[in-house]
Amino acid sequence: MSRPLTTPLNILVIGAGIGGLSTALAFQRQGYQVTVVERVATMRPVGAALSIWSNGVKVMHQLGLGNAIEGLSGNITQMRYLTHDGQPLTDFSLVPLFEEIEQRACPISRAALQQMLLDAVGTEHVQFGRRCHDYTLTHDGVSAHFDDGESLHADLLVVAEGTHSKLRGKVVGHPVERQYVGYVNWNVRVPADDALAPQSHWDQYVGDAKRVSFMPMGNGGNAEGAQEFYCFLDVPLPAGTTNDPSHYRDELRAHFAGWAAPVQALIERFDPARMARVEIYDIPPLDSLTAPRVALLGDAAHGMAPDLGQGGCQAMEDAWVLAQVVQRALEEHTDTSSAIASALTQYDAQRVSRVGEIVQRARKRAEMIHGHDAAQTQAWYDELKREDGQAIIKGLKTTVTSGPLG
């Protein structure tokens, strides 16, 4: 049984991260009733910043936030790889790429982006401090059940609760275990300083299967409006190593002893209270991201290694595609059930192979960078010495232009 299409759809989104809020905003802009439920009582974004590549920024422009994001983000025009002791490997401009695809990348404070999305959606549409533990189908929709004993009913349930999703297994019909990619990532934001890197550069130091990155992230991460760098340091380590902020500086001094002066300066300057230390996991590509009346989205659907910088971008693409296929299905069908079933089929058709391929590419790149095969990692270092930027730009262009907005 299903009601005719006489009233706006009621959309329920579980998770108020980048993917969940992007989804809520996309549906709101189409006139639907949206409720977002988030398990934490207070928003605490994980990670210093997010590298939004051009495909993600294009989605944000469609949702009305592109100009605001560009105003707060870093502006990368040059990409450079260096050896661990600071010898140049390759150095090239990204401007031709951005001009060709008509959109620059926008690395930005994760907190600033999340707050921007929250403000656009409206806090009155977000319920904090409620944990969804299950859902059931009803005769005319789906009901989500919460730990406080209450339930919410919707026409469509969007599960966007992150890589640790408790509902993912139910949606796909089997448990999905996270897989350790093999390295630990320390990430932090620090004041921009030419002693660390030029403010228009993305600099990466590589060696011994480790990596240190300096990326301009704009002025959205602090109340003073000061320019900052998003920095991360990667080290291949076994899973389960000790995570103690009081030891971060000593750990990194040991791991990066003898590295270039900017790396040493970063290690001495960062604030351990503002740093995250994250063991990197992904999930294997899924055959489907949907169940009746339910869509998986963002990291819940395709948690991936950050080595392509596409985690947030793919969540944004998911949000845009889901809203678009729902809108089209409503125009083609006369009842809600048929429309949603058709939309979810189209969502799977457009997203499963796209995100699965990026998950696999991100893992392969993570393994190459971080010494999964020492010979392959050395071959990459040797290739960087000969790289003029064209191969890297080609890969970036392919990733962006394969998205839903070209």
CSV table of C-alpha atoms in Angstrom, one decimal:
chain,number,residue,atom,x,y,z
A,1,MET,CA,0.0,0.0,0.0
A,2,SER,CA,1.3,3.5,-0.8
A,3,ARG,CA,-0.1,6.9,-0.7
A,4,PRO,CA,-0.4,9.0,-3.9
A,5,LEU,CA,2.1,11.8,-4.5
A,6,THR,CA,0.0,14.6,-3.1
A,7,THR,CA,2.3,15.8,-0.3
A,8,PRO,CA,6.1,16.4,0.0
A,9,LEU,CA,8.2,13.4,0.8
A,10,ASN,CA,9.3,13.0,4.4
A,11,ILE,CA,13.1,12.2,4.4
A,12,LEU,CA,14.9,11.0,7.6
A,13,VAL,CA,18.7,11.2,7.6
A,14,ILE,CA,20.7,9.4,10.2
A,15,GLY,CA,24.0,11.2,10.7
A,16,ALA,CA,24.9,14.9,10.7
A,17,GLY,CA,28.3,14.6,9.1
A,18,ILE,CA,29.3,16.0,5.7
A,19,GLY,CA,27.3,13.4,3.8
A,20,GLY,CA,24.2,13.5,6.0
A,21,LEU,CA,23.9,17.3,6.0
A,22,SER,CA,24.7,17.5,2.2
A,23,THR,CA,21.8,15.1,1.7
A,24,ALA,CA,19.5,17.0,3.9
A,25,LEU,CA,20.3,20.3,2.1
A,26,ALA,CA,19.8,18.7,-1.4
A,27,PHE,CA,16.4,17.4,-0.4
A,28,GLN,CA,15.3,20.6,1.2
A,29,ARG,CA,16.2,22.5,-1.9
A,30,GLN,CA,13.6,20.3,-3.7
A,31,GLY,CA,11.0,21.1,-1.2
A,32,TYR,CA,10.9,17.9,0.9
A,33,GLN,CA,10.5,17.6,4.6
A,34,VAL,CA,13.8,16.5,6.1
A,35,THR,CA,14.8,15.5,9.6
A,36,VAL,CA,18.4,14.8,10.6
A,37,VAL,CA,19.2,12.7,13.7
A,38,GLU,CA,22.7,12.7,15.1
A,39,ARG,CA,23.9,10.4,17.9
A,40,VAL,CA,26.4,12.9,19.5
A,41,ALA,CA,25.0,15.7,21.6
A,42,THR,CA,27.6,18.2,20.4
A,43,MET,CA,29.1,18.5,17.0
A,44,ARG,CA,32.8,17.5,17.2
A,45,PRO,CA,34.2,17.1,13.6
A,46,VAL,CA,36.9,14.4,13.4
A,47,GLY,CA,40.0,15.7,11.5
A,48,ALA,CA,41.5,19.1,11.0
A,49,ALA,CA,40.4,19.7,7.4
A,50,LEU,CA,38.9,18.2,4.3
A,51,SER,CA,40.4,18.4,0.8
A,52,ILE,CA,37.3,19.0,-1.4
A,53,TRP,CA,38.4,18.4,-5.0
A,54,SER,CA,36.6,20.0,-7.9
A,55,ASN,CA,33.9,17.3,-8.1
A,56,GLY,CA,32.8,18.0,-4.6
A,57,VAL,CA,33.0,21.8,-5.0
A,58,LYS,CA,30.8,21.5,-8.0
A,59,VAL,CA,28.1,19.8,-5.9
A,60,MET,CA,28.4,22.5,-3.2
A,61,HIS,CA,27.8,25.1,-5.9
A,62,GLN,CA,24.6,23.3,-6.9
A,63,LEU,CA,23.5,23.4,-3.3
A,64,GLY,CA,24.2,27.1,-3.0
A,65,LEU,CA,27.3,26.9,-0.8
A,66,GLY,CA,30.1,26.9,-3.4
A,67,ASN,CA,31.0,30.6,-3.2
A,68,ALA,CA,31.0,30.5,0.6
A,69,ILE,CA,33.3,27.5,0.6
A,70,GLU,CA,35.6,29.1,-1.9
A,71,GLY,CA,35.8,32.2,0.3
A,72,LEU,CA,37.0,30.2,3.4
A,73,SER,CA,39.2,27.5,1.7
A,74,GLY,CA,42.8,27.4,0.7
A,75,ASN,CA,43.8,28.1,-2.9
A,76,ILE,CA,46.3,25.5,-4.2
A,77,THR,CA,47.9,26.5,-7.5
A,78,GLN,CA,51.1,24.4,-7.3
A,79,MET,CA,51.8,20.8,-6.3
A,80,ARG,CA,55.3,19.6,-5.2
A,81,TYR,CA,56.8,16.3,-4.1
A,82,LEU,CA,60.1,16.4,-2.2
A,83,THR,CA,62.4,13.7,-0.8
A,84,HIS,CA,62.5,13.3,3.0
A,85,ASP,CA,65.4,15.6,3.3
A,86,GLY,CA,63.9,18.3,1.0
A,87,GLN,CA,65.3,17.6,-2.4
A,88,PRO,CA,62.7,18.4,-5.2
A,89,LEU,CA,61.2,15.4,-7.0
A,90,THR,CA,58.5,17.1,-9.1
A,91,ASP,CA,57.0,20.6,-9.1
A,92,PHE,CA,54.1,21.6,-11.4
A,93,SER,CA,51.1,23.9,-11.7
A,94,LEU,CA,47.5,22.8,-11.1
A,95,VAL,CA,46.1,25.9,-12.7
A,96,PRO,CA,45.7,24.4,-16.2
A,97,LEU,CA,43.7,21.5,-14.7
A,98,PHE,CA,41.4,23.8,-12.8
A,99,GLU,CA,40.9,26.0,-15.8
A,100,GLU,CA,40.1,23.0,-18.0
A,101,ILE,CA,37.5,21.5,-15.6
A,102,GLU,CA,36.3,25.0,-14.6
A,103,GLN,CA,36.6,24.5,-10.9
A,104,ARG,CA,39.5,24.7,-8.4
A,105,ALA,CA,39.9,22.5,-5.4
A,106,CYS,CA,38.9,23.8,-2.0
A,107,PRO,CA,40.7,22.4,1.1
A,108,ILE,CA,38.8,23.7,4.1
A,109,SER,CA,38.4,23.3,7.8
A,110,ARG,CA,36.2,20.4,8.5
A,111,ALA,CA,34.5,22.2,11.4
A,112,ALA,CA,33.9,25.3,9.2
A,113,LEU,CA,32.3,23.2,6.4
A,114,GLN,CA,30.2,21.2,8.8
A,115,GLN,CA,28.9,24.4,10.5
A,116,MET,CA,28.2,25.9,7.1
A,117,LEU,CA,26.1,22.9,6.1
A,118,LEU,CA,24.4,22.9,9.5
A,119,ASP,CA,23.5,26.5,9.2
A,120,ALA,CA,22.1,26.0,5.7
A,121,VAL,CA,20.0,23.0,6.8
A,122,GLY,CA,18.8,24.8,10.0
A,123,THR,CA,19.4,23.5,13.5
A,124,GLU,CA,15.6,23.2,13.9
A,125,HIS,CA,15.8,20.2,11.5
A,126,VAL,CA,18.5,18.4,13.4
A,127,GLN,CA,18.0,16.3,16.5
A,128,PHE,CA,21.2,15.7,18.5
A,129,GLY,CA,22.0,13.1,21.1
A,130,ARG,CA,19.8,10.4,19.7
A,131,ARG,CA,21.1,7.0,18.6
A,132,CYS,CA,19.3,5.0,15.9
A,133,HIS,CA,19.7,1.2,16.5
A,134,ASP,CA,17.3,-0.3,14.1
A,135,TYR,CA,14.6,0.3,11.5
A,136,THR,CA,11.6,-1.6,10.2
A,137,LEU,CA,9.5,-1.3,7.1
A,138,THR,CA,5.9,-0.3,7.5
A,139,HIS,CA,2.9,-0.5,5.1
A,140,ASP,CA,3.6,3.0,3.9
A,141,GLY,CA,7.3,3.7,4.6
A,142,VAL,CA,10.0,3.0,7.1
A,143,SER,CA,10.3,3.6,10.9
A,144,ALA,CA,13.7,4.2,12.5
A,145,HIS,CA,14.0,3.2,16.2
A,146,PHE,CA,16.1,5.0,18.8
A,147,ASP,CA,17.7,4.1,22.1
A,148,ASP,CA,15.3,6.4,23.9
A,149,GLY,CA,12.5,4.1,23.0
A,150,GLU,CA,10.9,6.4,20.4
A,151,SER,CA,10.6,5.9,16.6
A,152,LEU,CA,10.4,8.2,13.6
A,153,HIS,CA,8.5,7.4,10.4
A,154,ALA,CA,9.6,8.5,7.0
A,155,ASP,CA,9.1,7.8,3.3
A,156,LEU,CA,12.9,7.3,2.8
A,157,LEU,CA,15.6,6.6,5.3
A,158,VAL,CA,19.2,7.7,4.5
A,159,VAL,CA,21.9,6.0,6.6
A,160,ALA,CA,24.8,8.4,6.7
A,161,GLU,CA,26.3,7.6,10.1
A,162,GLY,CA,29.9,7.2,9.1
A,163,THR,CA,32.4,4.4,8.8
A,164,HIS,CA,31.4,2.8,12.1
A,165,SER,CA,27.7,2.5,10.9
A,166,LYS,CA,25.6,0.1,13.0
A,167,LEU,CA,22.9,-0.1,10.4
A,168,ARG,CA,25.1,-0.9,7.3
A,169,GLY,CA,25.0,-4.6,7.9
A,170,LYS,CA,21.2,-4.6,8.0
A,171,VAL,CA,21.0,-2.5,4.8
A,172,VAL,CA,23.3,-4.8,2.8
A,173,GLY,CA,22.1,-8.0,4.4
A,174,HIS,CA,25.4,-9.2,5.9
A,175,PRO,CA,28.1,-7.9,8.3
A,176,VAL,CA,30.7,-5.6,6.7
A,177,GLU,CA,34.1,-5.5,8.6
A,178,ARG,CA,36.4,-2.5,8.3
A,179,GLN,CA,39.9,-3.4,6.9
A,180,TYR,CA,43.1,-1.9,8.2
A,181,VAL,CA,44.9,-0.2,5.4
A,182,GLY,CA,48.3,-0.4,7.2
A,183,TYR,CA,49.3,3.1,8.4
A,184,VAL,CA,48.6,5.7,11.1
A,185,ASN,CA,47.8,9.3,10.1
A,186,TRP,CA,48.4,12.3,12.4
A,187,ASN,CA,46.6,15.4,11.2
A,188,VAL,CA,46.5,18.9,12.5
A,189,ARG,CA,46.1,22.5,11.4
A,190,VAL,CA,48.8,25.1,12.1
A,191,PRO,CA,49.3,28.8,11.2
A,192,ALA,CA,50.4,29.2,7.7
A,193,ASP,CA,54.1,30.2,7.5
A,194,ASP,CA,56.4,30.4,4.5
A,195,ALA,CA,59.0,28.6,6.6
A,196,LEU,CA,56.8,25.5,6.3
A,197,ALA,CA,55.6,25.9,2.7
A,198,PRO,CA,54.5,28.5,0.2
A,199,GLN,CA,50.8,29.4,0.9
A,200,SER,CA,49.8,28.5,-2.7
A,201,HIS,CA,51.6,25.1,-2.6
A,202,TRP,CA,50.6,21.6,-1.7
A,203,ASP,CA,53.9,20.2,-0.6
A,204,GLN,CA,54.5,16.5,0.2
A,205,TYR,CA,57.7,15.0,1.6
A,206,VAL,CA,58.1,11.3,1.0
A,207,GLY,CA,60.6,8.6,2.0
A,208,ASP,CA,60.9,5.3,3.8
A,209,ALA,CA,57.2,4.6,3.1
A,210,LYS,CA,56.3,7.7,5.2
A,211,ARG,CA,54.7,11.0,4.1
A,212,VAL,CA,54.3,14.5,5.4
A,213,SER,CA,51.9,16.9,3.7
A,214,PHE,CA,51.4,20.7,3.9
A,215,MET,CA,48.2,22.0,2.3
A,216,PRO,CA,46.7,25.5,2.5
A,217,MET,CA,43.3,25.2,4.1
A,218,GLY,CA,42.3,28.9,4.1
A,219,ASN,CA,41.0,30.9,7.0
A,220,GLY,CA,37.9,29.0,8.0
A,221,GLY,CA,39.4,27.1,10.9
A,222,ASN,CA,39.8,29.9,13.4
A,223,ALA,CA,38.0,32.9,14.8
A,224,GLU,CA,40.8,35.3,13.8
A,225,GLY,CA,40.4,34.6,10.1
A,226,ALA,CA,44.1,33.7,9.8
A,227,GLN,CA,45.5,31.5,7.1
A,228,GLU,CA,46.3,28.0,8.1
A,229,PHE,CA,47.9,24.8,6.8
A,230,TYR,CA,46.3,21.4,7.0
A,231,CYS,CA,49.2,19.1,7.8
A,232,PHE,CA,49.3,15.3,8.1
A,233,LEU,CA,52.1,12.8,8.8
A,234,ASP,CA,51.7,9.2,7.8
A,235,VAL,CA,53.7,6.2,9.2
A,236,PRO,CA,53.1,2.5,8.4
A,237,LEU,CA,52.5,0.8,11.7
A,238,PRO,CA,50.6,-2.3,13.0
A,239,ALA,CA,47.0,-1.8,14.1
A,240,GLY,CA,46.5,-1.2,17.8
A,241,THR,CA,49.5,1.0,18.6
A,242,THR,CA,49.2,3.3,21.6
A,243,ASN,CA,47.3,6.6,21.1
A,244,ASP,CA,48.4,9.1,23.7
A,245,PRO,CA,48.4,12.8,22.8
A,246,SER,CA,51.1,13.5,25.4
A,247,HIS,CA,53.5,11.3,23.4
A,248,TYR,CA,52.6,12.6,19.9
A,249,ARG,CA,55.6,14.9,19.6
A,250,ASP,CA,58.1,12.4,20.8
A,251,GLU,CA,56.6,9.7,18.5
A,252,LEU,CA,56.9,12.0,15.5
A,253,ARG,CA,60.4,13.2,16.4
A,254,ALA,CA,61.4,9.5,16.3
A,255,HIS,CA,59.6,8.6,13.1
A,256,PHE,CA,60.8,11.6,11.2
A,257,ALA,CA,64.4,12.1,12.6
A,258,GLY,CA,66.6,13.5,9.9
A,259,TRP,CA,63.7,14.8,7.7
A,260,ALA,CA,63.7,18.3,6.1
A,261,ALA,CA,63.6,21.5,8.2
A,262,PRO,CA,59.9,22.2,7.5
A,263,VAL,CA,59.0,18.8,8.8
A,264,GLN,CA,61.0,19.4,12.0
A,265,ALA,CA,59.4,22.8,12.4
A,266,LEU,CA,56.0,21.3,12.1
A,267,ILE,CA,56.7,18.7,14.7
A,268,GLU,CA,57.9,21.3,17.2
A,269,ARG,CA,55.1,23.7,16.5
A,270,PHE,CA,51.8,21.7,16.4
A,271,ASP,CA,49.4,21.7,19.4
A,272,PRO,CA,48.8,18.1,20.5
A,273,ALA,CA,45.4,19.0,21.8
A,274,ARG,CA,44.4,20.0,18.2
A,275,MET,CA,45.9,16.9,16.6
A,276,ALA,CA,44.1,13.7,15.7
A,277,ARG,CA,45.9,10.3,15.4
A,278,VAL,CA,43.9,7.9,13.3
A,279,GLU,CA,44.5,4.4,12.2
A,280,ILE,CA,43.4,4.2,8.6
A,281,TYR,CA,40.7,1.7,7.7
A,282,ASP,CA,38.4,1.2,4.7
A,283,ILE,CA,35.5,-1.1,3.9
A,284,PRO,CA,35.4,-3.4,0.8
A,285,PRO,CA,33.3,-2.2,-2.1
A,286,LEU,CA,29.7,-3.2,-1.7
A,287,ASP,CA,27.5,-4.7,-4.3
A,288,SER,CA,24.5,-2.5,-3.4
A,289,LEU,CA,24.0,0.6,-1.3
A,290,THR,CA,20.2,0.2,-0.9
A,291,ALA,CA,17.4,-1.8,0.7
A,292,PRO,CA,13.7,-1.2,0.4
A,293,ARG,CA,13.1,2.4,1.5
A,294,VAL,CA,16.7,2.8,2.6
A,295,ALA,CA,19.9,4.3,1.1
A,296,LEU,CA,23.4,4.0,2.4
A,297,LEU,CA,25.5,7.1,1.9
A,298,GLY,CA,29.0,8.6,2.5
A,299,ASP,CA,31.5,6.7,4.7
A,300,ALA,CA,28.7,4.3,5.9
A,301,ALA,CA,28.5,3.2,2.2
A,302,HIS,CA,32.2,3.4,1.1
A,303,GLY,CA,34.6,4.3,3.9
A,304,MET,CA,37.9,4.7,2.1
A,305,ALA,CA,41.6,5.5,2.6
A,306,PRO,CA,42.2,9.3,2.3
A,307,ASP,CA,45.0,8.8,-0.3
A,308,LEU,CA,42.9,10.2,-3.2
A,309,GLY,CA,41.2,12.9,-1.1
A,310,GLN,CA,37.8,11.7,-2.2
A,311,GLY,CA,36.0,10.6,1.0
A,312,GLY,CA,34.1,13.8,1.5
A,313,CYS,CA,33.7,14.4,-2.2
A,314,GLN,CA,32.1,11.1,-2.8
A,315,ALA,CA,29.6,11.7,0.1
A,316,MET,CA,28.7,15.0,-1.6
A,317,GLU,CA,28.2,13.2,-4.9
A,318,ASP,CA,26.0,10.6,-3.2
A,319,ALA,CA,23.8,13.3,-1.8
A,320,TRP,CA,23.4,15.1,-5.1
A,321,VAL,CA,22.7,11.9,-7.1
A,322,LEU,CA,20.2,10.5,-4.5
A,323,ALA,CA,18.2,13.8,-4.5
A,324,GLN,CA,18.2,13.9,-8.3
A,325,VAL,CA,17.1,10.4,-8.9
A,326,VAL,CA,14.3,10.7,-6.3
A,327,GLN,CA,13.1,13.9,-8.0
A,328,ARG,CA,13.1,12.3,-11.4
A,329,ALA,CA,11.3,9.2,-10.1
A,330,LEU,CA,8.6,11.3,-8.5
A,331,GLU,CA,7.9,12.8,-11.9
A,332,GLU,CA,7.7,9.4,-13.6
A,333,HIS,CA,5.5,7.5,-11.0
A,334,THR,CA,2.1,8.1,-9.5
A,335,ASP,CA,2.7,6.6,-6.0
A,336,THR,CA,5.4,6.9,-3.4
A,337,SER,CA,6.4,3.3,-3.2
A,338,SER,CA,7.1,2.9,-6.9
A,339,ALA,CA,8.9,6.2,-7.1
A,340,ILE,CA,11.2,5.4,-4.2
A,341,ALA,CA,11.9,1.9,-5.4
A,342,SER,CA,12.8,3.2,-8.9
A,343,ALA,CA,15.0,6.0,-7.4
A,344,LEU,CA,17.0,3.5,-5.2
A,345,THR,CA,17.6,1.3,-8.3
A,346,GLN,CA,18.9,4.3,-10.1
A,347,TYR,CA,21.0,5.3,-7.1
A,348,ASP,CA,22.7,1.9,-7.1
A,349,ALA,CA,23.2,2.0,-10.8
A,350,GLN,CA,25.0,5.4,-10.6
A,351,ARG,CA,26.9,5.0,-7.4
A,352,VAL,CA,28.0,1.4,-6.8
A,353,SER,CA,30.6,1.1,-9.5
A,354,ARG,CA,31.7,4.8,-9.1
A,355,VAL,CA,32.5,4.5,-5.4
A,356,GLY,CA,33.7,1.0,-5.5
A,357,GLU,CA,36.4,1.9,-8.1
A,358,ILE,CA,37.5,4.8,-6.0
A,359,VAL,CA,37.7,2.7,-2.8
A,360,GLN,CA,40.0,0.2,-4.6
A,361,ARG,CA,42.1,3.0,-6.2
A,362,ALA,CA,42.5,4.7,-2.8
A,363,ARG,CA,43.6,1.4,-1.2
A,364,LYS,CA,46.1,0.7,-4.0
A,365,ARG,CA,47.6,4.2,-3.7
A,366,ALA,CA,47.8,3.8,0.1
A,367,GLU,CA,49.7,0.6,-0.3
A,368,MET,CA,52.0,2.1,-2.9
A,369,ILE,CA,52.8,5.2,-0.7
A,370,HIS,CA,53.2,3.4,2.5
A,371,GLY,CA,55.4,0.5,1.6
A,372,HIS,CA,53.1,-2.5,1.3
A,373,ASP,CA,55.5,-3.6,-1.4
A,374,ALA,CA,58.9,-2.0,-0.9
A,375,ALA,CA,59.9,-2.4,-4.6
A,376,GLN,CA,56.6,-0.7,-5.7
A,377,THR,CA,57.1,2.2,-3.3
A,378,GLN,CA,60.7,2.7,-4.6
A,379,ALA,CA,59.5,2.6,-8.2
A,380,TRP,CA,57.0,5.3,-7.3
A,381,TYR,CA,59.8,7.5,-5.9
A,382,ASP,CA,61.8,6.9,-9.0
A,383,GLU,CA,58.8,7.8,-11.2
A,384,LEU,CA,58.3,11.1,-9.3
A,385,LYS,CA,61.8,12.1,-10.3
A,386,ARG,CA,60.8,11.9,-13.9
A,387,GLU,CA,57.2,13.2,-13.5
A,388,ASP,CA,56.4,16.5,-15.1
A,389,GLY,CA,52.9,16.6,-13.6
A,390,GLN,CA,51.0,15.3,-16.6
A,391,ALA,CA,50.3,11.8,-15.3
A,392,ILE,CA,49.2,13.2,-11.9
A,393,ILE,CA,47.0,15.8,-13.5
A,394,LYS,CA,45.5,13.1,-15.8
A,395,GLY,CA,44.5,11.0,-12.8
A,396,LEU,CA,43.0,14.0,-11.0
A,397,LYS,CA,41.0,15.0,-14.1
A,398,THR,CA,39.7,11.5,-14.6
A,399,THR,CA,38.5,11.3,-11.0
A,400,VAL,CA,36.7,14.7,-11.2
A,401,THR,CA,35.2,14.4,-14.6
A,402,SER,CA,33.8,10.9,-14.0
A,403,GLY,CA,31.5,12.4,-11.4
A,404,PRO,CA,27.9,13.3,-11.9
A,405,LEU,CA,28.6,16.9,-12.7
A,406,GLY,CA,31.5,16.3,-15.1
